[in-house]
């Protein structure tokens, strides 16, 4: 089945630094990628939708300049958390629609801790 | 847009009992309803899904029912086992549309 590879799985960074998270579709072309944030014991909160070759669409309340999304190729989408602060600590996870556009394949998630 | 309500938020059962999780949705055009299981710190995994032209689907101990008129769908797990303990999410979407997830149900199966 469709596989989305997400890296890194865990990252600890200092306040003020930037962190890049990559999601790569391994055996299919993902023209769309969804980026979610998940707090402990909470649901998946959609942050933005990235589309290959065009600007990402951000959900209300999500800072575009803080969460930079790039979808430069059909197999790679990246989320960069800029000038990270402790409140950005969370579980970030990407998801891509499968070939039939009904199901969704999730990356393995990235646990970000900002100290 | 779509709104998905999921209940209960926590469900505690004894091993061997059945567990039922219910979801309602608002967009009558939604036609795809997946269920995901998420273990702590891991990615959500699709466990079963149903499309709107089907009323019920079964896969071993797991079944999903859909009532399009009432706009609700349910996940049924029979003969629960400790390894079923996880957070379960329902979702609703239309083809090529962004899925809307429920808030999740934390299922605890006591041995």
PDB file of C-alpha atoms in Angstrom:
ATOM      1  CA  UNK A   1       0.000   0.000   0.000  1.00  0.00           C
ATOM      2  CA  UNK A   2       0.877   3.675  -0.081  1.00  0.00           C
ATOM      3  CA  UNK A   3       3.658   4.672   2.326  1.00  0.00           C
ATOM      4  CA  UNK A   4       4.546   8.098   3.648  1.00  0.00           C
ATOM      5  CA  UNK A   5       7.932   8.394   5.303  1.00  0.00           C
ATOM      6  CA  UNK A   6       8.300  11.158   7.898  1.00  0.00           C
ATOM      7  CA  UNK A   7      11.557  12.399   9.446  1.00  0.00           C
ATOM      8  CA  UNK A   8      12.721  13.013  12.035  1.00  0.00           C
ATOM      9  CA  UNK A   9      10.637  10.953  14.443  1.00  0.00           C
ATOM     10  CA  UNK A  10      11.865  12.936  17.422  1.00  0.00           C
ATOM     11  CA  UNK A  11      13.643  16.248  17.731  1.00  0.00           C
ATOM     12  CA  UNK A  12      14.650  18.393  20.652  1.00  0.00           C
ATOM     13  CA  UNK A  13      15.661  21.938  19.880  1.00  0.00           C
ATOM     14  CA  UNK A  14      16.442  25.140  21.703  1.00  0.00           C
ATOM     15  CA  UNK A  15      14.061  28.073  21.805  1.00  0.00           C
ATOM     16  CA  UNK A  16      14.567  30.378  18.860  1.00  0.00           C
ATOM     17  CA  UNK A  17      15.892  27.787  16.465  1.00  0.00           C
ATOM     18  CA  UNK A  18      14.104  26.340  13.443  1.00  0.00           C
ATOM     19  CA  UNK A  19      13.205  22.740  12.799  1.00  0.00           C
ATOM     20  CA  UNK A  20      12.395  21.114   9.471  1.00  0.00           C
ATOM     21  CA  UNK A  21      10.145  18.071   9.206  1.00  0.00           C
ATOM     22  CA  UNK A  22      10.028  16.081   5.986  1.00  0.00           C
ATOM     23  CA  UNK A  23       7.311  13.885   4.579  1.00  0.00           C
ATOM     24  CA  UNK A  24       8.059  11.813   1.563  1.00  0.00           C
ATOM     25  CA  UNK A  25       5.693   9.599  -0.410  1.00  0.00           C
ATOM     26  CA  UNK A  26       7.624   6.459  -1.250  1.00  0.00           C
ATOM     27  CA  UNK A  27       5.659   4.648  -3.892  1.00  0.00           C
ATOM     28  CA  UNK A  28       3.179   7.173  -5.154  1.00  0.00           C
ATOM     29  CA  UNK A  29       2.968  10.807  -6.115  1.00  0.00           C
ATOM     30  CA  UNK A  30       1.419  12.965  -3.443  1.00  0.00           C
ATOM     31  CA  UNK A  31       0.220  16.137  -5.072  1.00  0.00           C
ATOM     32  CA  UNK A  32      -1.469  17.044  -1.787  1.00  0.00           C
ATOM     33  CA  UNK A  33      -0.198  16.663   1.750  1.00  0.00           C
ATOM     34  CA  UNK A  34      -2.055  17.489   4.946  1.00  0.00           C
ATOM     35  CA  UNK A  35      -0.145  18.660   8.009  1.00  0.00           C
ATOM     36  CA  UNK A  36      -1.625  18.033  11.444  1.00  0.00           C
ATOM     37  CA  UNK A  37      -0.710  18.888  14.968  1.00  0.00           C
ATOM     38  CA  UNK A  38      -1.759  16.685  17.835  1.00  0.00           C
ATOM     39  CA  UNK A  39      -1.679  17.500  21.531  1.00  0.00           C
ATOM     40  CA  UNK A  40      -1.558  14.681  24.089  1.00  0.00           C
ATOM     41  CA  UNK A  41      -4.810  12.731  24.182  1.00  0.00           C
ATOM     42  CA  UNK A  42      -6.364  15.078  21.653  1.00  0.00           C
ATOM     43  CA  UNK A  43      -7.552  14.761  18.087  1.00  0.00           C
ATOM     44  CA  UNK A  44      -5.691  15.656  14.924  1.00  0.00           C
ATOM     45  CA  UNK A  45      -5.847  19.371  14.242  1.00  0.00           C
ATOM     46  CA  UNK A  46      -5.376  20.289  10.606  1.00  0.00           C
ATOM     47  CA  UNK A  47      -2.781  23.032  10.262  1.00  0.00           C
ATOM     48  CA  UNK A  48      -2.435  23.356   6.519  1.00  0.00           C
ATOM     49  CA  UNK A  49      -2.765  21.678   3.174  1.00  0.00           C
ATOM     50  CA  UNK A  50       0.219  21.724   0.854  1.00  0.00           C
ATOM     51  CA  UNK A  51      -0.134  21.365  -2.885  1.00  0.00           C
ATOM     52  CA  UNK A  52       2.728  20.576  -5.195  1.00  0.00           C
ATOM     53  CA  UNK A  53       3.846  23.652  -7.077  1.00  0.00           C
ATOM     54  CA  UNK A  54       1.605  26.133  -5.313  1.00  0.00           C
ATOM     55  CA  UNK A  55       1.245  27.905  -1.995  1.00  0.00           C
ATOM     56  CA  UNK A  56      -0.052  26.027   0.981  1.00  0.00           C
ATOM     57  CA  UNK A  57      -3.507  26.680   2.365  1.00  0.00           C
ATOM     58  CA  UNK A  58      -3.437  27.394   6.069  1.00  0.00           C
ATOM     59  CA  UNK A  59      -6.259  26.852   8.535  1.00  0.00           C
ATOM     60  CA  UNK A  60      -7.587  29.761  10.503  1.00  0.00           C
ATOM     61  CA  UNK A  61      -5.368  30.650  13.407  1.00  0.00           C
ATOM     62  CA  UNK A  62      -2.238  28.995  12.029  1.00  0.00           C
ATOM     63  CA  UNK A  63       0.638  31.421  11.483  1.00  0.00           C
ATOM     64  CA  UNK A  64       1.985  31.133   7.956  1.00  0.00           C
ATOM     65  CA  UNK A  65       5.291  32.755   8.838  1.00  0.00           C
ATOM     66  CA  UNK A  66       5.843  30.446  11.751  1.00  0.00           C
ATOM     67  CA  UNK A  67       4.936  27.187  10.065  1.00  0.00           C
ATOM     68  CA  UNK A  68       6.519  27.300   6.634  1.00  0.00           C
ATOM     69  CA  UNK A  69       5.327  24.637   4.247  1.00  0.00           C
ATOM     70  CA  UNK A  70       7.023  23.734   1.010  1.00  0.00           C
ATOM     71  CA  UNK A  71       5.831  21.154  -1.500  1.00  0.00           C
ATOM     72  CA  UNK A  72       8.504  21.396  -4.146  1.00  0.00           C
ATOM     73  CA  UNK A  73       8.096  17.989  -5.704  1.00  0.00           C
ATOM     74  CA  UNK A  74       5.474  15.316  -6.194  1.00  0.00           C
ATOM     75  CA  UNK A  75       7.025  13.196  -3.468  1.00  0.00           C
ATOM     76  CA  UNK A  76       8.241  15.660  -0.844  1.00  0.00           C
ATOM     77  CA  UNK A  77       6.535  18.119   1.449  1.00  0.00           C
ATOM     78  CA  UNK A  78       8.287  19.900   4.325  1.00  0.00           C
ATOM     79  CA  UNK A  79       7.111  21.768   7.389  1.00  0.00           C
ATOM     80  CA  UNK A  80       9.543  24.179   9.020  1.00  0.00           C
ATOM     81  CA  UNK A  81       8.777  25.455  12.486  1.00  0.00           C
ATOM     82  CA  UNK A  82      10.603  28.761  12.628  1.00  0.00           C
ATOM     83  CA  UNK A  83      11.827  30.431  15.800  1.00  0.00           C
ATOM     84  CA  UNK A  84      10.426  27.601  17.845  1.00  0.00           C
ATOM     85  CA  UNK A  85       9.144  28.185  21.373  1.00  0.00           C
ATOM     86  CA  UNK A  86       8.172  25.724  24.097  1.00  0.00           C
ATOM     87  CA  UNK A  87       4.488  26.135  23.217  1.00  0.00           C
ATOM     88  CA  UNK A  88       5.284  24.710  19.768  1.00  0.00           C
ATOM     89  CA  UNK A  89       6.171  21.414  21.405  1.00  0.00           C
ATOM     90  CA  UNK A  90       3.755  18.870  19.999  1.00  0.00           C
ATOM     91  CA  UNK A  91       3.310  15.821  17.789  1.00  0.00           C
ATOM     92  CA  UNK A  92       3.289  16.801  14.106  1.00  0.00           C
ATOM     93  CA  UNK A  93       2.027  14.370  11.525  1.00  0.00           C
ATOM     94  CA  UNK A  94       1.508  14.472   7.793  1.00  0.00           C
ATOM     95  CA  UNK A  95      -1.003  12.628   5.676  1.00  0.00           C
ATOM     96  CA  UNK A  96      -1.529  12.144   1.964  1.00  0.00           C
ATOM     97  CA  UNK A  97      -4.583  10.959   0.079  1.00  0.00           C
ATOM     98  CA  UNK A  98      -4.110   7.569  -1.501  1.00  0.00           C
ATOM     99  CA  UNK A  99      -4.323   6.948  -5.217  1.00  0.00           C
ATOM    100  CA  UNK A 100      -8.079   6.708  -5.219  1.00  0.00           C
ATOM    101  CA  UNK A 101      -8.375   9.842  -3.088  1.00  0.00           C
ATOM    102  CA  UNK A 102     -10.640   8.110  -0.620  1.00  0.00           C
ATOM    103  CA  UNK A 103      -8.207   6.851   2.007  1.00  0.00           C
ATOM    104  CA  UNK A 104      -5.375   8.669   3.717  1.00  0.00           C
ATOM    105  CA  UNK A 105      -1.898   7.459   4.552  1.00  0.00           C
ATOM    106  CA  UNK A 106      -0.191   8.958   7.574  1.00  0.00           C
ATOM    107  CA  UNK A 107       3.466   9.575   8.206  1.00  0.00           C
ATOM    108  CA  UNK A 108       4.925   8.181  11.418  1.00  0.00           C
ATOM    109  CA  UNK A 109       4.819  11.566  13.140  1.00  0.00           C
ATOM    110  CA  UNK A 110       7.437  13.855  14.650  1.00  0.00           C
ATOM    111  CA  UNK A 111       7.625  14.540  18.356  1.00  0.00           C
ATOM    112  CA  UNK A 112       8.980  18.075  18.704  1.00  0.00           C
ATOM    113  CA  UNK A 113      10.225  19.264  22.078  1.00  0.00           C
ATOM    114  CA  UNK A 114      11.408  22.856  22.380  1.00  0.00           C
ATOM    115  CA  UNK A 115      13.502  23.578  25.463  1.00  0.00           C
TER     116      UNK A 115
ATOM    117  CA  UNK B   1     -17.928  22.624   6.366  1.00  0.00           C
ATOM    118  CA  UNK B   2     -18.138  19.166   7.823  1.00  0.00           C
ATOM    119  CA  UNK B   3     -18.520  18.681  11.560  1.00  0.00           C
ATOM    120  CA  UNK B   4     -17.914  15.290  13.157  1.00  0.00           C
ATOM    121  CA  UNK B   5     -18.966  14.496  16.707  1.00  0.00           C
ATOM    122  CA  UNK B   6     -17.589  11.384  18.393  1.00  0.00           C
ATOM    123  CA  UNK B   7     -18.729   9.710  21.614  1.00  0.00           C
ATOM    124  CA  UNK B   8     -17.726   8.622  24.154  1.00  0.00           C
ATOM    125  CA  UNK B   9     -14.383  10.306  24.768  1.00  0.00           C
ATOM    126  CA  UNK B  10     -13.334   7.456  27.058  1.00  0.00           C
ATOM    127  CA  UNK B  11     -14.561   3.874  27.081  1.00  0.00           C
ATOM    128  CA  UNK B  12     -13.490   1.319  29.624  1.00  0.00           C
ATOM    129  CA  UNK B  13     -14.444  -2.342  29.156  1.00  0.00           C
ATOM    130  CA  UNK B  14     -13.484  -5.748  30.461  1.00  0.00           C
ATOM    131  CA  UNK B  15     -11.626  -8.133  28.214  1.00  0.00           C
ATOM    132  CA  UNK B  16     -14.118 -10.113  26.155  1.00  0.00           C
ATOM    133  CA  UNK B  17     -16.816  -7.435  26.240  1.00  0.00           C
ATOM    134  CA  UNK B  18     -17.957  -5.491  23.208  1.00  0.00           C
ATOM    135  CA  UNK B  19     -17.148  -1.828  22.595  1.00  0.00           C
ATOM    136  CA  UNK B  20     -19.173   0.613  20.542  1.00  0.00           C
ATOM    137  CA  UNK B  21     -18.044   4.067  19.453  1.00  0.00           C
ATOM    138  CA  UNK B  22     -20.445   6.420  17.715  1.00  0.00           C
ATOM    139  CA  UNK B  23     -19.952   9.332  15.348  1.00  0.00           C
ATOM    140  CA  UNK B  24     -22.309  11.800  13.708  1.00  0.00           C
ATOM    141  CA  UNK B  25     -21.554  14.060  10.779  1.00  0.00           C
ATOM    142  CA  UNK B  26     -23.182  17.128   9.311  1.00  0.00           C
ATOM    143  CA  UNK B  27     -22.367  17.183   5.587  1.00  0.00           C
ATOM    144  CA  UNK B  28     -24.846  15.006   3.714  1.00  0.00           C
ATOM    145  CA  UNK B  29     -22.423  14.938   0.765  1.00  0.00           C
ATOM    146  CA  UNK B  30     -19.793  13.038   2.769  1.00  0.00           C
ATOM    147  CA  UNK B  31     -19.453   9.571   1.348  1.00  0.00           C
ATOM    148  CA  UNK B  32     -16.382   8.047   2.936  1.00  0.00           C
ATOM    149  CA  UNK B  33     -16.095   7.127   6.620  1.00  0.00           C
ATOM    150  CA  UNK B  34     -12.817   5.641   7.849  1.00  0.00           C
ATOM    151  CA  UNK B  35     -11.881   4.578  11.363  1.00  0.00           C
ATOM    152  CA  UNK B  36      -8.340   4.879  12.655  1.00  0.00           C
ATOM    153  CA  UNK B  37      -6.581   3.321  15.627  1.00  0.00           C
ATOM    154  CA  UNK B  38      -3.736   5.267  17.170  1.00  0.00           C
ATOM    155  CA  UNK B  39      -1.407   3.834  19.775  1.00  0.00           C
ATOM    156  CA  UNK B  40       0.555   6.205  21.963  1.00  0.00           C
ATOM    157  CA  UNK B  41       3.183   8.110  19.991  1.00  0.00           C
ATOM    158  CA  UNK B  42       2.420   6.314  16.750  1.00  0.00           C
ATOM    159  CA  UNK B  43       0.679   7.128  13.531  1.00  0.00           C
ATOM    160  CA  UNK B  44      -3.060   6.540  13.081  1.00  0.00           C
ATOM    161  CA  UNK B  45      -3.668   3.260  11.318  1.00  0.00           C
ATOM    162  CA  UNK B  46      -6.731   2.633   9.192  1.00  0.00           C
ATOM    163  CA  UNK B  47      -8.632  -0.304  10.665  1.00  0.00           C
ATOM    164  CA  UNK B  48     -11.828  -0.248   8.654  1.00  0.00           C
ATOM    165  CA  UNK B  49     -13.733   2.082   6.372  1.00  0.00           C
ATOM    166  CA  UNK B  50     -17.127   2.283   4.768  1.00  0.00           C
ATOM    167  CA  UNK B  51     -18.496   4.110   1.785  1.00  0.00           C
ATOM    168  CA  UNK B  52     -21.964   5.535   1.543  1.00  0.00           C
ATOM    169  CA  UNK B  53     -23.322   2.850  -0.749  1.00  0.00           C
ATOM    170  CA  UNK B  54     -22.897   0.271   2.002  1.00  0.00           C
ATOM    171  CA  UNK B  55     -24.756   0.013   5.308  1.00  0.00           C
ATOM    172  CA  UNK B  56     -22.454  -2.343   7.162  1.00  0.00           C
ATOM    173  CA  UNK B  57     -18.984  -3.773   6.803  1.00  0.00           C
ATOM    174  CA  UNK B  58     -17.266  -6.431   8.877  1.00  0.00           C
ATOM    175  CA  UNK B  59     -13.685  -7.533   9.307  1.00  0.00           C
ATOM    176  CA  UNK B  60     -13.249 -10.262  11.903  1.00  0.00           C
ATOM    177  CA  UNK B  61     -13.936  -8.653  15.308  1.00  0.00           C
ATOM    178  CA  UNK B  62     -14.484  -5.192  13.889  1.00  0.00           C
ATOM    179  CA  UNK B  63     -17.601  -3.879  12.184  1.00  0.00           C
ATOM    180  CA  UNK B  64     -18.811  -0.482  11.072  1.00  0.00           C
ATOM    181  CA  UNK B  65     -22.412   0.512  10.457  1.00  0.00           C
ATOM    182  CA  UNK B  66     -23.619   3.562   8.575  1.00  0.00           C
ATOM    183  CA  UNK B  67     -26.993   5.258   8.658  1.00  0.00           C
ATOM    184  CA  UNK B  68     -26.959   7.932   5.959  1.00  0.00           C
ATOM    185  CA  UNK B  69     -30.438   9.171   6.761  1.00  0.00           C
ATOM    186  CA  UNK B  70     -29.545   9.878  10.361  1.00  0.00           C
ATOM    187  CA  UNK B  71     -25.954  10.829   9.443  1.00  0.00           C
ATOM    188  CA  UNK B  72     -24.292   8.608  11.941  1.00  0.00           C
ATOM    189  CA  UNK B  73     -21.887   5.706  11.849  1.00  0.00           C
ATOM    190  CA  UNK B  74     -20.536   3.411  14.515  1.00  0.00           C
ATOM    191  CA  UNK B  75     -17.570   1.193  15.199  1.00  0.00           C
ATOM    192  CA  UNK B  76     -18.209  -2.128  16.920  1.00  0.00           C
ATOM    193  CA  UNK B  77     -15.427  -4.215  18.406  1.00  0.00           C
ATOM    194  CA  UNK B  78     -16.413  -7.633  19.745  1.00  0.00           C
ATOM    195  CA  UNK B  79     -14.473  -9.879  22.116  1.00  0.00           C
ATOM    196  CA  UNK B  80     -12.154  -7.032  23.070  1.00  0.00           C
ATOM    197  CA  UNK B  81      -8.555  -7.789  23.976  1.00  0.00           C
ATOM    198  CA  UNK B  82      -5.995  -5.709  25.906  1.00  0.00           C
ATOM    199  CA  UNK B  83      -4.173  -4.978  22.649  1.00  0.00           C
ATOM    200  CA  UNK B  84      -7.295  -3.190  21.419  1.00  0.00           C
ATOM    201  CA  UNK B  85      -6.525  -0.447  23.945  1.00  0.00           C
ATOM    202  CA  UNK B  86      -5.773   2.717  21.960  1.00  0.00           C
ATOM    203  CA  UNK B  87      -7.373   5.928  20.769  1.00  0.00           C
ATOM    204  CA  UNK B  88      -9.873   5.484  17.963  1.00  0.00           C
ATOM    205  CA  UNK B  89     -10.774   8.256  15.537  1.00  0.00           C
ATOM    206  CA  UNK B  90     -13.643   8.417  13.117  1.00  0.00           C
ATOM    207  CA  UNK B  91     -13.574  10.673  10.066  1.00  0.00           C
ATOM    208  CA  UNK B  92     -15.897  11.802   7.320  1.00  0.00           C
ATOM    209  CA  UNK B  93     -15.043  13.155   3.898  1.00  0.00           C
ATOM    210  CA  UNK B  94     -15.937  13.379   0.258  1.00  0.00           C
ATOM    211  CA  UNK B  95     -13.587  12.125  -2.407  1.00  0.00           C
ATOM    212  CA  UNK B  96     -10.525  14.383  -2.707  1.00  0.00           C
ATOM    213  CA  UNK B  97     -11.749  16.492   0.183  1.00  0.00           C
ATOM    214  CA  UNK B  98      -9.935  16.993   3.432  1.00  0.00           C
ATOM    215  CA  UNK B  99     -11.185  14.522   6.057  1.00  0.00           C
ATOM    216  CA  UNK B 100     -12.747  15.854   9.222  1.00  0.00           C
ATOM    217  CA  UNK B 101     -11.791  13.844  12.283  1.00  0.00           C
ATOM    218  CA  UNK B 102     -13.767  13.215  15.424  1.00  0.00           C
ATOM    219  CA  UNK B 103     -12.216  14.086  18.778  1.00  0.00           C
ATOM    220  CA  UNK B 104     -11.181  10.513  19.456  1.00  0.00           C
ATOM    221  CA  UNK B 105     -12.195   7.808  21.928  1.00  0.00           C
ATOM    222  CA  UNK B 106      -9.705   6.393  24.357  1.00  0.00           C
ATOM    223  CA  UNK B 107     -10.548   2.691  24.653  1.00  0.00           C
ATOM    224  CA  UNK B 108      -9.202   0.863  27.677  1.00  0.00           C
ATOM    225  CA  UNK B 109      -9.589  -2.898  27.813  1.00  0.00           C
ATOM    226  CA  UNK B 110      -8.968  -4.325  31.257  1.00  0.00           C
ATOM    227  CA  UNK B 111      -7.570  -7.860  31.385  1.00  0.00           C
TER     228      UNK B 111
END
